[in-house]
PDB file of C-alpha atoms in Angstrom:
ATOM      1  CA  UNK A   8       0.253   0.292   0.242  1.00 68.00           C
ATOM      2  CA  UNK A   9       1.369   3.184  -0.643  1.00 77.00           C
ATOM      3  CA  UNK A  10       1.813   5.792   2.049  1.00 87.00           C
ATOM      4  CA  UNK A  11      -0.173   8.528   0.129  1.00 93.00           C
ATOM      5  CA  UNK A  12      -3.190   7.317  -2.294  1.00 93.00           C
ATOM      6  CA  UNK A  13      -4.882   9.961  -4.909  1.00 94.00           C
ATOM      7  CA  UNK A  14      -6.998   9.152  -7.856  1.00 89.00           C
ATOM      8  CA  UNK A  15      -5.383   9.555 -10.577  1.00 87.00           C
ATOM      9  CA  UNK A  16      -8.025  11.182 -12.598  1.00 86.00           C
ATOM     10  CA  UNK A  17      -8.819  13.370 -14.795  1.00 94.00           C
ATOM     11  CA  UNK A  18     -11.373  15.031 -12.803  1.00 95.00           C
ATOM     12  CA  UNK A  19     -13.394  17.152 -15.166  1.00 97.00           C
ATOM     13  CA  UNK A  20     -15.895  19.842 -14.058  1.00 96.00           C
ATOM     14  CA  UNK A  21     -17.397  22.578 -15.587  1.00 97.00           C
ATOM     15  CA  UNK A  22     -16.279  25.941 -14.974  1.00 97.00           C
ATOM     16  CA  UNK A  23     -17.953  27.355 -11.786  1.00 97.00           C
ATOM     17  CA  UNK A  24     -18.354  24.202  -9.941  1.00 97.00           C
ATOM     18  CA  UNK A  25     -17.092  22.664  -7.052  1.00 97.00           C
ATOM     19  CA  UNK A  26     -13.807  20.349  -7.715  1.00 97.00           C
ATOM     20  CA  UNK A  27     -13.531  17.950  -4.733  1.00 97.00           C
ATOM     21  CA  UNK A  28     -10.048  16.151  -4.608  1.00 97.00           C
ATOM     22  CA  UNK A  29      -9.493  13.596  -2.002  1.00 96.00           C
ATOM     23  CA  UNK A  30      -6.259  11.836  -0.607  1.00 95.00           C
ATOM     24  CA  UNK A  31      -5.765   8.903   2.046  1.00 95.00           C
ATOM     25  CA  UNK A  32      -2.707   8.164   3.816  1.00 93.00           C
ATOM     26  CA  UNK A  33      -1.484   5.023   5.383  1.00 91.00           C
ATOM     27  CA  UNK A  34       0.398   6.324   8.574  1.00 85.00           C
ATOM     28  CA  UNK A  35      -1.472   7.046  11.489  1.00 81.00           C
ATOM     29  CA  UNK A  36       1.407   9.148  13.093  1.00 82.00           C
ATOM     30  CA  UNK A  37       1.336  11.579  10.279  1.00 80.00           C
ATOM     31  CA  UNK A  38       0.885  15.127  11.444  1.00 81.00           C
ATOM     32  CA  UNK A  39       1.101  17.593   8.536  1.00 90.00           C
ATOM     33  CA  UNK A  40      -0.812  17.342   5.799  1.00 93.00           C
ATOM     34  CA  UNK A  41      -0.417  19.693   2.389  1.00 94.00           C
ATOM     35  CA  UNK A  42      -1.962  20.150  -0.957  1.00 96.00           C
ATOM     36  CA  UNK A  43       0.480  21.428  -3.863  1.00 96.00           C
ATOM     37  CA  UNK A  44      -0.613  22.524  -7.545  1.00 97.00           C
ATOM     38  CA  UNK A  45       1.627  21.679  -9.966  1.00 97.00           C
ATOM     39  CA  UNK A  46       1.024  23.063 -13.886  1.00 97.00           C
ATOM     40  CA  UNK A  47       2.366  21.025 -16.862  1.00 94.00           C
ATOM     41  CA  UNK A  48       6.090  21.419 -17.197  1.00 93.00           C
ATOM     42  CA  UNK A  49       6.473  23.443 -14.048  1.00 95.00           C
ATOM     43  CA  UNK A  50       7.349  22.619 -10.506  1.00 96.00           C
ATOM     44  CA  UNK A  51       4.678  22.371  -7.434  1.00 95.00           C
ATOM     45  CA  UNK A  52       3.484  24.892  -5.715  1.00 94.00           C
ATOM     46  CA  UNK A  53       2.120  25.170  -2.096  1.00 92.00           C
ATOM     47  CA  UNK A  54      -1.560  26.080  -1.895  1.00 93.00           C
ATOM     48  CA  UNK A  55      -2.739  24.752   1.399  1.00 92.00           C
ATOM     49  CA  UNK A  56      -1.568  23.244   4.482  1.00 92.00           C
ATOM     50  CA  UNK A  57      -3.916  21.565   7.419  1.00 93.00           C
ATOM     51  CA  UNK A  58      -2.420  20.261  10.576  1.00 91.00           C
ATOM     52  CA  UNK A  59      -5.954  19.693  12.889  1.00 91.00           C
ATOM     53  CA  UNK A  60      -8.912  17.927  12.525  1.00 93.00           C
ATOM     54  CA  UNK A  61     -11.765  20.079  10.328  1.00 94.00           C
ATOM     55  CA  UNK A  62     -11.409  22.820   7.758  1.00 95.00           C
ATOM     56  CA  UNK A  63      -9.459  25.519   6.858  1.00 95.00           C
ATOM     57  CA  UNK A  64     -10.676  28.156   4.190  1.00 96.00           C
ATOM     58  CA  UNK A  65      -8.131  30.164   2.280  1.00 94.00           C
ATOM     59  CA  UNK A  66     -10.361  32.083  -0.889  1.00 96.00           C
ATOM     60  CA  UNK A  67     -12.045  29.685  -3.172  1.00 97.00           C
ATOM     61  CA  UNK A  68      -9.762  26.754  -1.189  1.00 97.00           C
ATOM     62  CA  UNK A  69     -11.025  24.699   1.388  1.00 97.00           C
ATOM     63  CA  UNK A  70      -8.837  21.938   2.796  1.00 96.00           C
ATOM     64  CA  UNK A  71     -10.421  19.303   5.143  1.00 96.00           C
ATOM     65  CA  UNK A  72      -8.750  16.622   7.220  1.00 95.00           C
ATOM     66  CA  UNK A  73     -10.356  13.673   9.205  1.00 94.00           C
ATOM     67  CA  UNK A  74      -7.591  11.779  11.017  1.00 91.00           C
ATOM     68  CA  UNK A  75      -9.525   8.929  12.346  1.00 91.00           C
ATOM     69  CA  UNK A  76     -10.248   8.383   8.567  1.00 92.00           C
ATOM     70  CA  UNK A  77      -6.983   8.992   7.286  1.00 92.00           C
ATOM     71  CA  UNK A  78      -8.478  11.229   4.782  1.00 93.00           C
ATOM     72  CA  UNK A  79      -7.435  14.677   3.478  1.00 96.00           C
ATOM     73  CA  UNK A  80      -9.874  16.566   1.096  1.00 97.00           C
ATOM     74  CA  UNK A  81      -9.145  19.721  -1.075  1.00 97.00           C
ATOM     75  CA  UNK A  82     -12.415  21.942  -2.544  1.00 97.00           C
ATOM     76  CA  UNK A  83     -11.957  24.057  -5.101  1.00 97.00           C
ATOM     77  CA  UNK A  84     -15.378  26.280  -5.486  1.00 97.00           C
ATOM     78  CA  UNK A  85     -16.209  28.433  -8.828  1.00 97.00           C
ATOM     79  CA  UNK A  86     -13.333  26.456 -10.447  1.00 97.00           C
ATOM     80  CA  UNK A  87     -11.801  28.453 -13.417  1.00 97.00           C
ATOM     81  CA  UNK A  88     -10.219  26.981 -16.666  1.00 96.00           C
ATOM     82  CA  UNK A  89      -6.774  28.377 -14.806  1.00 96.00           C
ATOM     83  CA  UNK A  90      -7.381  25.648 -12.051  1.00 97.00           C
ATOM     84  CA  UNK A  91      -6.573  22.787 -14.472  1.00 97.00           C
ATOM     85  CA  UNK A  92      -3.343  21.361 -13.136  1.00 97.00           C
ATOM     86  CA  UNK A  93      -2.326  18.495 -11.215  1.00 97.00           C
ATOM     87  CA  UNK A  94      -3.215  18.790  -7.521  1.00 97.00           C
ATOM     88  CA  UNK A  95      -0.475  16.407  -5.034  1.00 96.00           C
ATOM     89  CA  UNK A  96      -1.325  15.507  -2.007  1.00 96.00           C
ATOM     90  CA  UNK A  97       1.382  15.316   0.597  1.00 94.00           C
ATOM     91  CA  UNK A  98       1.987  14.215   4.411  1.00 93.00           C
ATOM     92  CA  UNK A  99       4.733  14.520   6.971  1.00 89.00           C
ATOM     93  CA  UNK A 100       5.130  12.060   9.591  1.00 82.00           C
ATOM     94  CA  UNK A 101       5.342  12.855  13.106  1.00 78.00           C
ATOM     95  CA  UNK A 102       9.278  13.556  14.035  1.00 77.00           C
ATOM     96  CA  UNK A 103      10.214  13.509  10.420  1.00 79.00           C
ATOM     97  CA  UNK A 104      10.987  16.190   8.087  1.00 81.00           C
ATOM     98  CA  UNK A 105      10.118  13.645   4.798  1.00 85.00           C
ATOM     99  CA  UNK A 106       7.576  15.391   2.745  1.00 88.00           C
ATOM    100  CA  UNK A 107       5.755  12.549   1.023  1.00 91.00           C
ATOM    101  CA  UNK A 108       3.716  13.037  -1.931  1.00 93.00           C
ATOM    102  CA  UNK A 109       0.801  11.272  -3.354  1.00 94.00           C
ATOM    103  CA  UNK A 110       0.875  10.693  -7.358  1.00 93.00           C
ATOM    104  CA  UNK A 111      -1.511  13.531  -8.000  1.00 95.00           C
ATOM    105  CA  UNK A 112      -5.235  14.236  -9.359  1.00 96.00           C
ATOM    106  CA  UNK A 113      -5.283  15.874 -12.489  1.00 96.00           C
ATOM    107  CA  UNK A 114      -8.057  18.376 -12.763  1.00 97.00           C
ATOM    108  CA  UNK A 115      -9.411  19.779 -15.862  1.00 97.00           C
ATOM    109  CA  UNK A 116     -12.260  22.866 -15.575  1.00 97.00           C
ATOM    110  CA  UNK A 117     -14.152  22.774 -18.775  1.00 96.00           C
ATOM    111  CA  UNK A 118     -15.036  26.517 -19.706  1.00 93.00           C
TER     112      UNK A 118
ATOM    113  CA  UNK B  24      14.378  36.321  -3.678  1.00 61.00           C
ATOM    114  CA  UNK B  25      15.965  34.375  -6.197  1.00 79.00           C
ATOM    115  CA  UNK B  26      14.122  31.156  -5.279  1.00 93.00           C
ATOM    116  CA  UNK B  27      15.567  27.782  -5.893  1.00 96.00           C
ATOM    117  CA  UNK B  28      17.799  27.275  -8.534  1.00 97.00           C
ATOM    118  CA  UNK B  29      18.779  24.202 -10.636  1.00 98.00           C
ATOM    119  CA  UNK B  30      21.072  23.789 -13.360  1.00 97.00           C
ATOM    120  CA  UNK B  31      20.944  22.453 -16.164  1.00 97.00           C
ATOM    121  CA  UNK B  32      17.374  22.914 -16.888  1.00 97.00           C
ATOM    122  CA  UNK B  33      17.920  20.171 -19.628  1.00 97.00           C
ATOM    123  CA  UNK B  34      20.219  17.461 -20.134  1.00 97.00           C
ATOM    124  CA  UNK B  35      20.541  14.609 -22.849  1.00 97.00           C
ATOM    125  CA  UNK B  36      23.424  12.162 -22.113  1.00 97.00           C
ATOM    126  CA  UNK B  37      24.082   8.956 -23.424  1.00 97.00           C
ATOM    127  CA  UNK B  38      23.978   5.417 -21.172  1.00 97.00           C
ATOM    128  CA  UNK B  39      27.320   5.303 -19.168  1.00 96.00           C
ATOM    129  CA  UNK B  40      27.941   8.774 -18.828  1.00 97.00           C
ATOM    130  CA  UNK B  41      28.336  10.934 -15.936  1.00 97.00           C
ATOM    131  CA  UNK B  42      25.479  13.285 -15.103  1.00 98.00           C
ATOM    132  CA  UNK B  43      25.906  15.951 -12.401  1.00 98.00           C
ATOM    133  CA  UNK B  44      22.786  17.955 -11.196  1.00 98.00           C
ATOM    134  CA  UNK B  45      23.203  20.995  -9.164  1.00 98.00           C
ATOM    135  CA  UNK B  46      21.443  23.324  -6.711  1.00 98.00           C
ATOM    136  CA  UNK B  47      21.342  26.490  -4.883  1.00 97.00           C
ATOM    137  CA  UNK B  48      18.738  26.672  -2.281  1.00 96.00           C
ATOM    138  CA  UNK B  49      16.998  29.888  -0.985  1.00 94.00           C
ATOM    139  CA  UNK B  50      19.545  31.557   0.949  1.00 93.00           C
ATOM    140  CA  UNK B  51      18.432  31.240   5.162  1.00 91.00           C
ATOM    141  CA  UNK B  52      16.857  27.758   4.213  1.00 92.00           C
ATOM    142  CA  UNK B  53      18.908  25.032   6.232  1.00 90.00           C
ATOM    143  CA  UNK B  54      16.574  21.991   4.841  1.00 93.00           C
ATOM    144  CA  UNK B  55      17.188  20.647   1.307  1.00 95.00           C
ATOM    145  CA  UNK B  56      15.594  17.935  -0.662  1.00 96.00           C
ATOM    146  CA  UNK B  57      15.965  15.878  -3.775  1.00 97.00           C
ATOM    147  CA  UNK B  58      13.119  14.366  -5.690  1.00 97.00           C
ATOM    148  CA  UNK B  59      12.626  12.783  -9.291  1.00 97.00           C
ATOM    149  CA  UNK B  60       9.322  12.857 -10.799  1.00 96.00           C
ATOM    150  CA  UNK B  61       8.326  10.473 -13.465  1.00 94.00           C
ATOM    151  CA  UNK B  62       4.679   9.346 -15.034  1.00 89.00           C
ATOM    152  CA  UNK B  63       4.961   6.101 -13.689  1.00 87.00           C
ATOM    153  CA  UNK B  64       6.502   6.902 -10.090  1.00 88.00           C
ATOM    154  CA  UNK B  65       5.220  10.226  -9.487  1.00 90.00           C
ATOM    155  CA  UNK B  66       7.514  12.242  -7.312  1.00 93.00           C
ATOM    156  CA  UNK B  67       9.668  10.272  -5.031  1.00 93.00           C
ATOM    157  CA  UNK B  68      11.851  11.580  -2.631  1.00 94.00           C
ATOM    158  CA  UNK B  69      15.487  10.572  -3.055  1.00 96.00           C
ATOM    159  CA  UNK B  70      17.283  12.522  -0.055  1.00 96.00           C
ATOM    160  CA  UNK B  71      17.304  15.168   2.307  1.00 94.00           C
ATOM    161  CA  UNK B  72      19.648  17.362   3.978  1.00 95.00           C
ATOM    162  CA  UNK B  73      19.472  19.279   7.551  1.00 92.00           C
ATOM    163  CA  UNK B  74      22.281  21.506   7.874  1.00 93.00           C
ATOM    164  CA  UNK B  75      24.248  20.241   5.291  1.00 94.00           C
ATOM    165  CA  UNK B  76      24.112  16.648   6.579  1.00 95.00           C
ATOM    166  CA  UNK B  77      22.277  13.812   4.856  1.00 94.00           C
ATOM    167  CA  UNK B  78      19.385  12.687   7.064  1.00 92.00           C
ATOM    168  CA  UNK B  79      17.834  10.231   4.987  1.00 91.00           C
ATOM    169  CA  UNK B  80      18.774   8.784   1.630  1.00 92.00           C
ATOM    170  CA  UNK B  81      16.440   5.527   1.654  1.00 91.00           C
ATOM    171  CA  UNK B  82      15.103   6.886  -1.308  1.00 91.00           C
ATOM    172  CA  UNK B  83      18.471   6.882  -3.631  1.00 94.00           C
ATOM    173  CA  UNK B  84      17.722   3.986  -6.140  1.00 87.00           C
ATOM    174  CA  UNK B  85      21.046   2.427  -6.118  1.00 85.00           C
ATOM    175  CA  UNK B  86      24.855   3.157  -5.548  1.00 90.00           C
ATOM    176  CA  UNK B  87      24.784   4.934  -9.029  1.00 95.00           C
ATOM    177  CA  UNK B  88      23.513   7.976  -7.187  1.00 96.00           C
ATOM    178  CA  UNK B  89      25.301  10.348  -4.866  1.00 97.00           C
ATOM    179  CA  UNK B  90      24.560  13.347  -3.098  1.00 97.00           C
ATOM    180  CA  UNK B  91      26.415  16.156  -1.606  1.00 97.00           C
ATOM    181  CA  UNK B  92      25.911  19.395  -0.088  1.00 97.00           C
ATOM    182  CA  UNK B  93      29.514  20.577   0.900  1.00 96.00           C
ATOM    183  CA  UNK B  94      27.942  24.161   2.138  1.00 94.00           C
ATOM    184  CA  UNK B  95      24.806  25.818   2.983  1.00 93.00           C
ATOM    185  CA  UNK B  96      24.741  27.169  -0.623  1.00 94.00           C
ATOM    186  CA  UNK B  97      25.108  24.280  -2.833  1.00 96.00           C
ATOM    187  CA  UNK B  98      24.352  20.989  -3.189  1.00 98.00           C
ATOM    188  CA  UNK B  99      24.806  18.389  -5.852  1.00 98.00           C
ATOM    189  CA  UNK B 100      23.242  15.049  -7.241  1.00 98.00           C
ATOM    190  CA  UNK B 101      25.321  12.794  -9.498  1.00 98.00           C
ATOM    191  CA  UNK B 102      24.403   9.745 -11.584  1.00 97.00           C
ATOM    192  CA  UNK B 103      27.297   7.505 -12.309  1.00 96.00           C
ATOM    193  CA  UNK B 104      26.896   5.764 -14.829  1.00 96.00           C
ATOM    194  CA  UNK B 105      23.627   6.943 -16.082  1.00 96.00           C
ATOM    195  CA  UNK B 106      21.298   4.362 -17.623  1.00 96.00           C
ATOM    196  CA  UNK B 107      18.028   5.003 -19.946  1.00 96.00           C
ATOM    197  CA  UNK B 108      15.716   4.225 -16.413  1.00 95.00           C
ATOM    198  CA  UNK B 109      17.043   7.210 -15.004  1.00 96.00           C
ATOM    199  CA  UNK B 110      15.444   9.818 -17.558  1.00 97.00           C
ATOM    200  CA  UNK B 111      13.056  12.136 -15.103  1.00 97.00           C
ATOM    201  CA  UNK B 112      12.783  15.358 -14.163  1.00 98.00           C
ATOM    202  CA  UNK B 113      14.904  15.987 -10.792  1.00 98.00           C
ATOM    203  CA  UNK B 114      13.469  18.866  -8.538  1.00 98.00           C
ATOM    204  CA  UNK B 115      15.598  20.453  -5.728  1.00 98.00           C
ATOM    205  CA  UNK B 116      13.606  22.195  -2.970  1.00 96.00           C
ATOM    206  CA  UNK B 117      14.551  23.825   0.273  1.00 95.00           C
ATOM    207  CA  UNK B 118      12.760  24.877   3.464  1.00 91.00           C
ATOM    208  CA  UNK B 119      13.984  26.295   6.877  1.00 85.00           C
ATOM    209  CA  UNK B 120      13.805  24.252   9.596  1.00 76.00           C
ATOM    210  CA  UNK B 121      11.990  26.403  11.960  1.00 74.00           C
ATOM    211  CA  UNK B 122       8.862  26.150   9.670  1.00 71.00           C
ATOM    212  CA  UNK B 123       6.642  23.287   9.535  1.00 67.00           C
ATOM    213  CA  UNK B 124       5.309  23.627   6.170  1.00 68.00           C
ATOM    214  CA  UNK B 125       6.397  25.146   2.645  1.00 82.00           C
ATOM    215  CA  UNK B 126       8.779  23.491   0.660  1.00 90.00           C
ATOM    216  CA  UNK B 127       9.965  25.668  -2.282  1.00 93.00           C
ATOM    217  CA  UNK B 128      10.926  23.689  -5.452  1.00 95.00           C
ATOM    218  CA  UNK B 129      13.327  24.769  -7.827  1.00 97.00           C
ATOM    219  CA  UNK B 130      12.076  24.571 -11.679  1.00 96.00           C
ATOM    220  CA  UNK B 131      13.763  21.065 -12.219  1.00 97.00           C
ATOM    221  CA  UNK B 132      16.520  19.174 -14.276  1.00 98.00           C
ATOM    222  CA  UNK B 133      14.851  17.105 -16.907  1.00 97.00           C
ATOM    223  CA  UNK B 134      17.236  14.239 -17.876  1.00 98.00           C
ATOM    224  CA  UNK B 135      16.997  12.315 -20.642  1.00 98.00           C
ATOM    225  CA  UNK B 136      19.511   9.280 -20.657  1.00 97.00           C
ATOM    226  CA  UNK B 137      19.527   7.701 -24.734  1.00 96.00           C
TER     227      UNK B 137
END
């Protein structure tokens, strides 16, 4: 089992819709969770971090964490074509500095 | 701030040749990471350094790969001899040990081994 699992997609949504991206992780002692966005041919860039159970909102983005279910999600409201990219979920285990990435979900926002 | 600087951006070489990838982290960052990204395997952590010391190299695929960080502003990843299966994008990233969060990535070095 991979440490961080994501559906590879593509997830296709119409412009203006809510895009929901999901991630599960295997190690219960994971303590820090991140969502990175990667445009084709570019490097990953951080868009959200979350450390405690519940929701964290930043503009059109909401990260959700459920440690009991070992589940992290990212919601993108009012999706725009410019949101089309690969979204990478990443976790850090407690006591470690290693940032472990999932394989990413490709999001396509149709105009 | 100049960001993480990697060179070369693109490298095409023949099987058996030595490849050296270079990285300059963001000034003041004391944690440096080397990742490899392929379509098949995604983004894999190869090795990371804290304060120029290698902490975990368990992701280095085999003895053909080596990494050094002689000072706080420079790191190299060397592949000798290179093989076609080493073809990938290699990313260097850095962060401050004081911060839990953001890892800043360089633009990557795209390696093609023929």
